mmCIF file of C-alpha atoms in Angstrom:
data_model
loop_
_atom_site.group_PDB
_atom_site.id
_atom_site.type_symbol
_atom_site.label_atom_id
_atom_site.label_comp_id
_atom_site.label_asym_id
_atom_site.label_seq_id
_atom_site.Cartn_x
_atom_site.Cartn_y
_atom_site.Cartn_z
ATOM 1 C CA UNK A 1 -13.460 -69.330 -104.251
ATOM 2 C CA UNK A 2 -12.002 -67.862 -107.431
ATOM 3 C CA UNK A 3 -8.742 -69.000 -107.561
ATOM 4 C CA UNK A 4 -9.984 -72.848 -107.000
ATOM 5 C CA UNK A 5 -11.735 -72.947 -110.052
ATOM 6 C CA UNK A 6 -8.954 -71.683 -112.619
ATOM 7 C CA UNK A 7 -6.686 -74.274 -113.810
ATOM 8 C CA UNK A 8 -3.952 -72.953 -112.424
ATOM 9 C CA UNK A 9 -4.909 -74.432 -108.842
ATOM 10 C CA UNK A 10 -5.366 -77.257 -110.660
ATOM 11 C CA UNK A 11 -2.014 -77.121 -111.460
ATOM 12 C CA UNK A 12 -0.414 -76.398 -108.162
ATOM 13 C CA UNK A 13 -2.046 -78.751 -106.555
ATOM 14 C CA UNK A 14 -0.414 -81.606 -108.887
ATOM 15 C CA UNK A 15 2.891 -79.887 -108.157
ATOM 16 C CA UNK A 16 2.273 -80.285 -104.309
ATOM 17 C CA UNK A 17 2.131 -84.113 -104.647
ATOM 18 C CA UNK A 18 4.473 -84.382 -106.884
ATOM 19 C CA UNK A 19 7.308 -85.496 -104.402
ATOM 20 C CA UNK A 20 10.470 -85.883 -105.503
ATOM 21 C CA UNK A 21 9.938 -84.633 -108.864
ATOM 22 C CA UNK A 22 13.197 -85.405 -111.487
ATOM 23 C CA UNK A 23 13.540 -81.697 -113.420
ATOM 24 C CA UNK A 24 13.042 -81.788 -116.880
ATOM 25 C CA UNK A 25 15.071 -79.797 -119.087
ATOM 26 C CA UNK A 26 15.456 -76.298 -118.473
ATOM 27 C CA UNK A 27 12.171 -73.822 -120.511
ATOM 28 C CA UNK A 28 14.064 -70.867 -122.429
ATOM 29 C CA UNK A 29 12.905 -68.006 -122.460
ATOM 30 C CA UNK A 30 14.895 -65.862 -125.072
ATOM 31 C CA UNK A 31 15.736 -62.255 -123.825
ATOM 32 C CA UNK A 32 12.861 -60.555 -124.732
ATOM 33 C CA UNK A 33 10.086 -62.792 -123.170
ATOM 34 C CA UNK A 34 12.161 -63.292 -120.076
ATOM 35 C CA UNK A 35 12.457 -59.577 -120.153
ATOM 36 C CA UNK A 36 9.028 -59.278 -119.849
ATOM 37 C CA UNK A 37 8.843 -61.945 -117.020
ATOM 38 C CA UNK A 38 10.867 -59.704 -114.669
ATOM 39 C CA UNK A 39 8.182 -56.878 -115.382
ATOM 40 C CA UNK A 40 5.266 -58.907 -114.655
ATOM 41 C CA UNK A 41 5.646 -58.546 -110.614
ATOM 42 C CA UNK A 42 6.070 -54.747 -110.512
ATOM 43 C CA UNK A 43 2.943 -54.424 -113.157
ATOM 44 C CA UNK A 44 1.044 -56.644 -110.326
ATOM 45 C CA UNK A 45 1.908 -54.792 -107.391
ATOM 46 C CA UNK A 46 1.429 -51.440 -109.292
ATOM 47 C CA UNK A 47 -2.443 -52.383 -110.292
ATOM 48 C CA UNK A 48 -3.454 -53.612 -107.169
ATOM 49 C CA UNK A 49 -2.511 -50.130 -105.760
ATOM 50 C CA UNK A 50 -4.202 -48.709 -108.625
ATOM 51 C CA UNK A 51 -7.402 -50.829 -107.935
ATOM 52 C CA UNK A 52 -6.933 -49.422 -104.144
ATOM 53 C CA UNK A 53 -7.346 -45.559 -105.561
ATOM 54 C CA UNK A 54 -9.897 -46.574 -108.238
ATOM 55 C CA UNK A 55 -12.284 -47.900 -105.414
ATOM 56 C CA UNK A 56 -11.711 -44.828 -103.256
ATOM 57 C CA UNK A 57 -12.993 -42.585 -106.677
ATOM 58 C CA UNK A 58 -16.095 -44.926 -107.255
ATOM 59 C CA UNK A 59 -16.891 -44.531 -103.704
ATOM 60 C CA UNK A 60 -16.565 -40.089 -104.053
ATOM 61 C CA UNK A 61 -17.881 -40.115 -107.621
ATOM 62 C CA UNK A 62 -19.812 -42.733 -108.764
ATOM 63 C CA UNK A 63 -19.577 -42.518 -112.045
ATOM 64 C CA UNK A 64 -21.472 -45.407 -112.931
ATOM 65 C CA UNK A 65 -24.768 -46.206 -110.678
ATOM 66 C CA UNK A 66 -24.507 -50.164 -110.853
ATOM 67 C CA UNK A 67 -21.795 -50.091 -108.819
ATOM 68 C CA UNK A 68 -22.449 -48.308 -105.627
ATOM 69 C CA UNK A 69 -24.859 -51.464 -104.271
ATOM 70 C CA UNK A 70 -22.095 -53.254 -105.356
ATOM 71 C CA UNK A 71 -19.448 -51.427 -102.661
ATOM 72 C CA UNK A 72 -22.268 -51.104 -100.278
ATOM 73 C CA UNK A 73 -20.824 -54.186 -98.009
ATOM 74 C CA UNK A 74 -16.784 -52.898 -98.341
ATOM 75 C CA UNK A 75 -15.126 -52.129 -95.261
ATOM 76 C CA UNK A 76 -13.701 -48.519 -95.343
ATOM 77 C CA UNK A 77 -10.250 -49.873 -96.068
ATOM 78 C CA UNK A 78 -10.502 -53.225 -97.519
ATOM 79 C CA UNK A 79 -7.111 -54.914 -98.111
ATOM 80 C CA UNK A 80 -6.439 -54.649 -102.028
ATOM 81 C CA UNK A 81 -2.970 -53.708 -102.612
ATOM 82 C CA UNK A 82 -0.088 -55.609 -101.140
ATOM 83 C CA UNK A 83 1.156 -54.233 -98.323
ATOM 84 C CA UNK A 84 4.740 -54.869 -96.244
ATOM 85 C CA UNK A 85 7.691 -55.987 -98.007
ATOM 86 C CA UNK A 86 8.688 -59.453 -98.824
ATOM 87 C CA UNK A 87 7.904 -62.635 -101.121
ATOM 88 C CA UNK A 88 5.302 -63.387 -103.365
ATOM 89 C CA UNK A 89 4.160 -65.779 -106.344
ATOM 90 C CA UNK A 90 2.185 -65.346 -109.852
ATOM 91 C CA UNK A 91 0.273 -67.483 -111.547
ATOM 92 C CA UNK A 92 1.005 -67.171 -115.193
ATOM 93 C CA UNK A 93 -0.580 -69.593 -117.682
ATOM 94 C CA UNK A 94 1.984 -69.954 -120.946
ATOM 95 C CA UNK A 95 0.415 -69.605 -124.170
ATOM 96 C CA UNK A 96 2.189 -69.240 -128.380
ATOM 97 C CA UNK A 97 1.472 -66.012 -127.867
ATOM 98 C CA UNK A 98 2.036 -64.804 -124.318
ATOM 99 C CA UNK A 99 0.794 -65.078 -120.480
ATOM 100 C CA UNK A 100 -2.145 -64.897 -118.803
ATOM 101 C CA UNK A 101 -2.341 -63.773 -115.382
ATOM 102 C CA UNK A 102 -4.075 -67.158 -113.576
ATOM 103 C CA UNK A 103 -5.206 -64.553 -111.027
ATOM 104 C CA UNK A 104 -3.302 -61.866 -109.325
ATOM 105 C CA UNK A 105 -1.151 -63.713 -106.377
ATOM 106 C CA UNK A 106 -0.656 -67.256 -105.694
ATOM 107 C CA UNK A 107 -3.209 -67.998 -101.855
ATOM 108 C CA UNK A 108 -0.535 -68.029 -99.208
ATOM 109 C CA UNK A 109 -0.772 -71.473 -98.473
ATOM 110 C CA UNK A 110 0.637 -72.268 -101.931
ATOM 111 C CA UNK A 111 3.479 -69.889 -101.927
ATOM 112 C CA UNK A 112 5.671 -72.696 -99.915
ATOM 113 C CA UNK A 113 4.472 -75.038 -102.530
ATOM 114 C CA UNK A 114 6.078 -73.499 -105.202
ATOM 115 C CA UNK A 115 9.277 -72.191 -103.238
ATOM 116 C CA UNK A 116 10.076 -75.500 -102.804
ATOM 117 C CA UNK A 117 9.894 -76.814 -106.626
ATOM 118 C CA UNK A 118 11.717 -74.022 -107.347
ATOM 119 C CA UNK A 119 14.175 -74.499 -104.531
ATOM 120 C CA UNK A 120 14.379 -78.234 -106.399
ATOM 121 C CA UNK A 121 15.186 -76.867 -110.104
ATOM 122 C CA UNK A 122 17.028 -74.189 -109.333
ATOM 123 C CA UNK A 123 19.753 -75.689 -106.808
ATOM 124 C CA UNK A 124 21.894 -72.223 -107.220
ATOM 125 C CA UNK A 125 18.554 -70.296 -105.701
ATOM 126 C CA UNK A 126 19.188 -68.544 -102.541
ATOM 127 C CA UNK A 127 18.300 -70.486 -99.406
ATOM 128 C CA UNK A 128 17.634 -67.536 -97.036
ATOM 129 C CA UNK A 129 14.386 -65.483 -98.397
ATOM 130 C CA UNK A 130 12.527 -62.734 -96.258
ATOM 131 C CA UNK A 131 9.164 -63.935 -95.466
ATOM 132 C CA UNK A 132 6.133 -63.725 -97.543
ATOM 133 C CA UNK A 133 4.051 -60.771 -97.644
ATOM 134 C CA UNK A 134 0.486 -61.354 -97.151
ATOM 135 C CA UNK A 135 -2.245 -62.016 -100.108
ATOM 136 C CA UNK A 136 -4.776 -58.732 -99.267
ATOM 137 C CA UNK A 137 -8.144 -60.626 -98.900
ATOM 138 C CA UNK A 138 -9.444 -59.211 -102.262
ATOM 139 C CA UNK A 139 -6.086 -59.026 -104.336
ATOM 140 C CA UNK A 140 -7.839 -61.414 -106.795
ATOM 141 C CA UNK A 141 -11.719 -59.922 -106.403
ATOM 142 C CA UNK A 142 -12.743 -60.340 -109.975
ATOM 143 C CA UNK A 143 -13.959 -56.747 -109.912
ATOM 144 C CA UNK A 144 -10.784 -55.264 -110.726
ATOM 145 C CA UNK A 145 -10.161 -56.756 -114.286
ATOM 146 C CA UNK A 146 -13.919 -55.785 -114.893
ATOM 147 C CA UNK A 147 -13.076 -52.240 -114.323
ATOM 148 C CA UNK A 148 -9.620 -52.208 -116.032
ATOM 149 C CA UNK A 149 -11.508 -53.354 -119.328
ATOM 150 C CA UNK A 150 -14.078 -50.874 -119.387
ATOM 151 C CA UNK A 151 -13.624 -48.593 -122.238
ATOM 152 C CA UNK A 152 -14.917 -45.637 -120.421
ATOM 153 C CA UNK A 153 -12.575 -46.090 -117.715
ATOM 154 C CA UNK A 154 -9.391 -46.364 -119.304
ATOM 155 C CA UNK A 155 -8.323 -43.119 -118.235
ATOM 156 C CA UNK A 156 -8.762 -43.424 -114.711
ATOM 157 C CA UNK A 157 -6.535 -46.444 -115.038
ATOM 158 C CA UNK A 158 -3.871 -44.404 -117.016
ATOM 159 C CA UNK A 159 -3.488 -41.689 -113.666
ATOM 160 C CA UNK A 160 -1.816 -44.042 -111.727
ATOM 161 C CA UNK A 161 -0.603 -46.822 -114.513
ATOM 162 C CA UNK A 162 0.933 -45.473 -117.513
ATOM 163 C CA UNK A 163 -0.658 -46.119 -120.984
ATOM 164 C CA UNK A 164 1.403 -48.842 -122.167
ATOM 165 C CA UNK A 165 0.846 -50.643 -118.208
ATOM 166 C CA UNK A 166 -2.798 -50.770 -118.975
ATOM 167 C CA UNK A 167 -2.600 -52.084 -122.553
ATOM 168 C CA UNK A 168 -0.661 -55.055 -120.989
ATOM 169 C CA UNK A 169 -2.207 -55.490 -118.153
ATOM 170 C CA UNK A 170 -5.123 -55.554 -120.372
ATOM 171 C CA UNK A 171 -4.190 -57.999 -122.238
ATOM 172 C CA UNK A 172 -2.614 -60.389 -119.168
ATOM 173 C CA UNK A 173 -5.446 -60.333 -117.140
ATOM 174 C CA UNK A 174 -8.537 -62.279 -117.790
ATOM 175 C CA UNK A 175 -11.539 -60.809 -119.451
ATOM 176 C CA UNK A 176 -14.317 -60.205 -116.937
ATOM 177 C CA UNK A 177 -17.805 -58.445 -117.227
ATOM 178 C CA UNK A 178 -19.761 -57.051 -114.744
ATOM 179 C CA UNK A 179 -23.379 -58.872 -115.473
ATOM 180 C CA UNK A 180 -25.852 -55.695 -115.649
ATOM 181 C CA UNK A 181 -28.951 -56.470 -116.801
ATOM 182 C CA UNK A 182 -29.916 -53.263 -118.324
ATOM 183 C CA UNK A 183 -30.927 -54.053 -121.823
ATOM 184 C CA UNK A 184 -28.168 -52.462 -124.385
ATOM 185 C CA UNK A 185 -29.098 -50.101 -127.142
ATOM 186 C CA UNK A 186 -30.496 -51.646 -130.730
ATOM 187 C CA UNK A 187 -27.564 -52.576 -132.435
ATOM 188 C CA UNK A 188 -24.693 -52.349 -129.311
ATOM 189 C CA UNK A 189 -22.954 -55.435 -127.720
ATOM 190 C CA UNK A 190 -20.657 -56.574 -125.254
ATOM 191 C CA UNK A 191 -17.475 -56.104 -125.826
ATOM 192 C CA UNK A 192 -15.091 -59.004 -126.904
ATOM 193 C CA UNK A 193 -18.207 -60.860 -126.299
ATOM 194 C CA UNK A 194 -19.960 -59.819 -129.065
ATOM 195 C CA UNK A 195 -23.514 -60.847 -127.813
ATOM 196 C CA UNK A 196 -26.370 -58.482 -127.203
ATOM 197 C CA UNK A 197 -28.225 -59.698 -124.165
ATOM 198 C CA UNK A 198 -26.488 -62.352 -121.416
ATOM 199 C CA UNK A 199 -29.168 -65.078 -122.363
ATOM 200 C CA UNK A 200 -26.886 -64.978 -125.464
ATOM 201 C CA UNK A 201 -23.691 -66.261 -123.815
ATOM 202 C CA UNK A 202 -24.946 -69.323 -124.221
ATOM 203 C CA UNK A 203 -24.220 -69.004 -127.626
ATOM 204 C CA UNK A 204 -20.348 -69.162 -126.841
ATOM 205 C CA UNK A 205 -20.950 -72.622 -125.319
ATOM 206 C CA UNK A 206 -20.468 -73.884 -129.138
ATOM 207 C CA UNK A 207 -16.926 -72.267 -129.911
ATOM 208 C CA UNK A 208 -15.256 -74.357 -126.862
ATOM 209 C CA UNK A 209 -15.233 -71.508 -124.352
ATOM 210 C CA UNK A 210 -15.611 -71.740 -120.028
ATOM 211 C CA UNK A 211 -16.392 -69.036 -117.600
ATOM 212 C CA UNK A 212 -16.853 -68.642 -114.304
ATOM 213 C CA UNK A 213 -19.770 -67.063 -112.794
ATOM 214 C CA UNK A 214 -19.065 -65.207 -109.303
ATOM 215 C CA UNK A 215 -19.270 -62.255 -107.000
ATOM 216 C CA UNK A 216 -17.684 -59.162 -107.342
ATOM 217 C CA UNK A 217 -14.962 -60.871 -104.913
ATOM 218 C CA UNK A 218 -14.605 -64.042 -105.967
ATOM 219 C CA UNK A 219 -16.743 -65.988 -104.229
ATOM 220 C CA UNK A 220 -19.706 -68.146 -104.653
ATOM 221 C CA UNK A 221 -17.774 -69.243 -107.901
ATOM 222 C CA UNK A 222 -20.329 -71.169 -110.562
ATOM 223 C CA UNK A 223 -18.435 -72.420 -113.124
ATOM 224 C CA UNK A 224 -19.537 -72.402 -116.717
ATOM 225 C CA UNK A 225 -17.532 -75.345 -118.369
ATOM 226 C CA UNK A 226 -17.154 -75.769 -122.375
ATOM 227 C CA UNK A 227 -20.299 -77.974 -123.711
ATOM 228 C CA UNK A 228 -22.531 -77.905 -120.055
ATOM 229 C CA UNK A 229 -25.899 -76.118 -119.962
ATOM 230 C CA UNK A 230 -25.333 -72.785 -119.214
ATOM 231 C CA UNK A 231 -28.656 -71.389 -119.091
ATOM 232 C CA UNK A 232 -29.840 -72.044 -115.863
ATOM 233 C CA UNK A 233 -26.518 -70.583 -114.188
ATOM 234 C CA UNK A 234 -27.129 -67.783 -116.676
ATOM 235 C CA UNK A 235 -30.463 -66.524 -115.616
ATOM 236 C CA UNK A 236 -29.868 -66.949 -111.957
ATOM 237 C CA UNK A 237 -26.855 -64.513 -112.117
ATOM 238 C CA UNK A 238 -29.157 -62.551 -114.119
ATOM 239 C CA UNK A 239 -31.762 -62.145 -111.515
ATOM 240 C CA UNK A 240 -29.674 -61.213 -108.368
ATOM 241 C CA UNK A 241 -30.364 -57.741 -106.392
ATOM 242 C CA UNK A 242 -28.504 -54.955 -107.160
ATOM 243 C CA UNK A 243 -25.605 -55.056 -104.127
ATOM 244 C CA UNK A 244 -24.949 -58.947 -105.218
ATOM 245 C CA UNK A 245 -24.742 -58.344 -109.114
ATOM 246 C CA UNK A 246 -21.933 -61.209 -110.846
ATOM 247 C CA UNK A 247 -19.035 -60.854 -112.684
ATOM 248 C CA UNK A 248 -18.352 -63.144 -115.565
ATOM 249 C CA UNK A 249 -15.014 -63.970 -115.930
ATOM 250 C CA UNK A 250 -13.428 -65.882 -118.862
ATOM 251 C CA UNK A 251 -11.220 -69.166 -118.178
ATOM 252 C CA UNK A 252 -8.665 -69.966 -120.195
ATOM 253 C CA UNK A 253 -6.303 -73.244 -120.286
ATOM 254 C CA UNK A 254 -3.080 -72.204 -120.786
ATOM 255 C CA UNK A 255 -1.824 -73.877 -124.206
ATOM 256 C CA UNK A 256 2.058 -74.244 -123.207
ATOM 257 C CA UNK A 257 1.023 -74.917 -119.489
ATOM 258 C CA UNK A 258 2.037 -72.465 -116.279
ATOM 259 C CA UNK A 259 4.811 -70.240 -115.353
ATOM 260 C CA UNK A 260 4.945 -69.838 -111.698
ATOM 261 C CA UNK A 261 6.932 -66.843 -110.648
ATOM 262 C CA UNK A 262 8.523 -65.341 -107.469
ATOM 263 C CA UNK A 263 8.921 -61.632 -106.412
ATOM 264 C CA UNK A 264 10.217 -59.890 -103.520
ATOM 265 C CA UNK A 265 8.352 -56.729 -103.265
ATOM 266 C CA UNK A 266 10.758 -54.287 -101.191
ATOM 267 C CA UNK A 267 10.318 -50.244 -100.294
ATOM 268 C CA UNK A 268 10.966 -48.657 -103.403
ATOM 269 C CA UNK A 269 11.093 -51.729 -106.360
ATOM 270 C CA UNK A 270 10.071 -55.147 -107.017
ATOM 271 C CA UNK A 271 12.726 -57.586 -107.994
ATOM 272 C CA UNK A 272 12.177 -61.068 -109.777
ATOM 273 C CA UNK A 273 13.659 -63.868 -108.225
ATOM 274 C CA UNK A 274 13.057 -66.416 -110.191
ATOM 275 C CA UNK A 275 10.142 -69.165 -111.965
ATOM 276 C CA UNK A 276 9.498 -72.463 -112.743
ATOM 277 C CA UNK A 277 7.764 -73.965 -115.234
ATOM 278 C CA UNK A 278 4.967 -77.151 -115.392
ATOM 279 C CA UNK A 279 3.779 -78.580 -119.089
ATOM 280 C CA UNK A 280 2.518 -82.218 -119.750
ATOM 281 C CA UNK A 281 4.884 -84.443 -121.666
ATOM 282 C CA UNK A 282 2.914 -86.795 -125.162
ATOM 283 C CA UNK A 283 2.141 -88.816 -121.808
ATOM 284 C CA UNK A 284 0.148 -86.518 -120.339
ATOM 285 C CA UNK A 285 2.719 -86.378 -117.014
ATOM 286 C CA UNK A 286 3.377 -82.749 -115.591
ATOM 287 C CA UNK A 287 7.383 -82.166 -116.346
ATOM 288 C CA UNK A 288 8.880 -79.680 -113.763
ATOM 289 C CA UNK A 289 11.677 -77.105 -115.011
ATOM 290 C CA UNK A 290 13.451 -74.470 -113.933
ATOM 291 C CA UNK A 291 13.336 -71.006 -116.401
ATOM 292 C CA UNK A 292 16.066 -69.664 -117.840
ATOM 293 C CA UNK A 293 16.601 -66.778 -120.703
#
């Protein structure tokens, strides 16, 4: 599955065996960044509504035939957006220059995982919590990030997100690609990527860079790890039918490690609750800490 294979899984597993952690010093924020934390939640909730109403126009319009096989398989109301009120978790790797979204929602099972490390460095956190609310089975499809950086799409995006959501958003979620094999135009590439043909990507291998190879809804995840042979993986994506076409998605290791972040999602707004944060000490040991500004 998708989630598995980003490092942040990686990292929450650690956490679960952890036991009984000592917290390290407490990760400030400043105003501004911690600011921006609080934000983070309603931004979620608010695109995966968003990607709810963009399927429902690719479905009427089709504005771009490579996806219709694609949707083919959908039920008529697949669950996208989260629905209910209630708790839930983000995955947010930490790097010098911001977060990365490490996907969408934290997999139920994991939620309890990090309520209770936060429960641990944050002894003042309230013990009574409503209950979680539900990951939707394709909250973290891979698709939607594909479709939120498309150029020609940005202002579908900006109907139900305002400008400046989708510039952040933009910038928080990973870069993904939807893997057409139409042959570009003399002289075009693909953007960010820079490469003219996906038997290029292999190209990337050189600069230190991973991806992850999957379908449109995260699964059947082959991962594409910094200084593996890629082309094999690469031509076999390449080659699938029309209704099972990949989406590359770039994986990123969070430089500063992970901030893992809880929301409570009610009728009319989404509150922050709180985060905690994992890095690795010279040792190479995860440190646990709570997040203040």
């Amino acid at each position: 599955m998708f989630f598995e294979a980003l490092p942040a899984h990686a990292a929450l597993q650690d956490l679960s065996q952890l036991g009984a952690f000592a917290p390290s010093a407490p990760v400030h924020l400043g105003r501004a960044r911690h600011k921006d934390l609080t934000s983070v939640g309603h931004l979620l909730d608010r695109f995966l509504s968003a990607s709810a109403s963009e399927l429902e126009r690719l479905r009427a319009e089709n504005p771009w035939p490579v996806l219709s096989p694609m949707l083919e398989g959908l039920s008529e109301n697949p669950e996208i957006a989260l629905a209910g009120e209630g708790i839930f978790a983000l995955a947010l790797g930490a790097h010098a220059g911001g977060w990365s979204l490490q996907p969408a929602v934290i997999p139920d099972a994991l939620v309890g995982v990090v309520l209770d490390a936060w429960h641990r460095v944050q002894p003042d956190a309230p013990r009574t919590l409503p209950p979680q609310v539900a990951m939707p089975a394709l909250a973290n499809a891979p698709l939607w990030p594909a479709l939120l950086h498309l150029q020609p799409f940005q202002a579908d995006w900006e109907q139900p997100l305002r400008r400046n959501h989708v510039q952040v958003l933009g910038g928080m979620l990973p870069g993904s690609w939807i893997m057409d094999p139409t042959l570009l135009p003399p002289g075009a590439v693909i953007p960010v990527l820079e490469i003219a043909a996906w038997e290029e990507l292999s190209l990337l291998n050189a600069a230190g860079r991973s991806f992850l190879i999957s379908d449109a809804w995260g699964n059947e995840g082959v991962p594409l790890p910094a200084g593996a042979d890629w082309s094999a993986s690469i031509a076999k994506a390449v080659a699938k039918p029309p209704q099972e076409r990949r989406i590359l998605t770039e994986v990123v290791a969070p430089s500063e490690g992970f901030l893992f972040a809880l929301y409570e999602k009610g009728a009319s707004r989404t509150d922050y609750l709180g985060a905690l944060a994992m890095h690795r000490d010279q040792s190479g040991a995860w440190r646990v800490s709570r997040v203040a500004v």
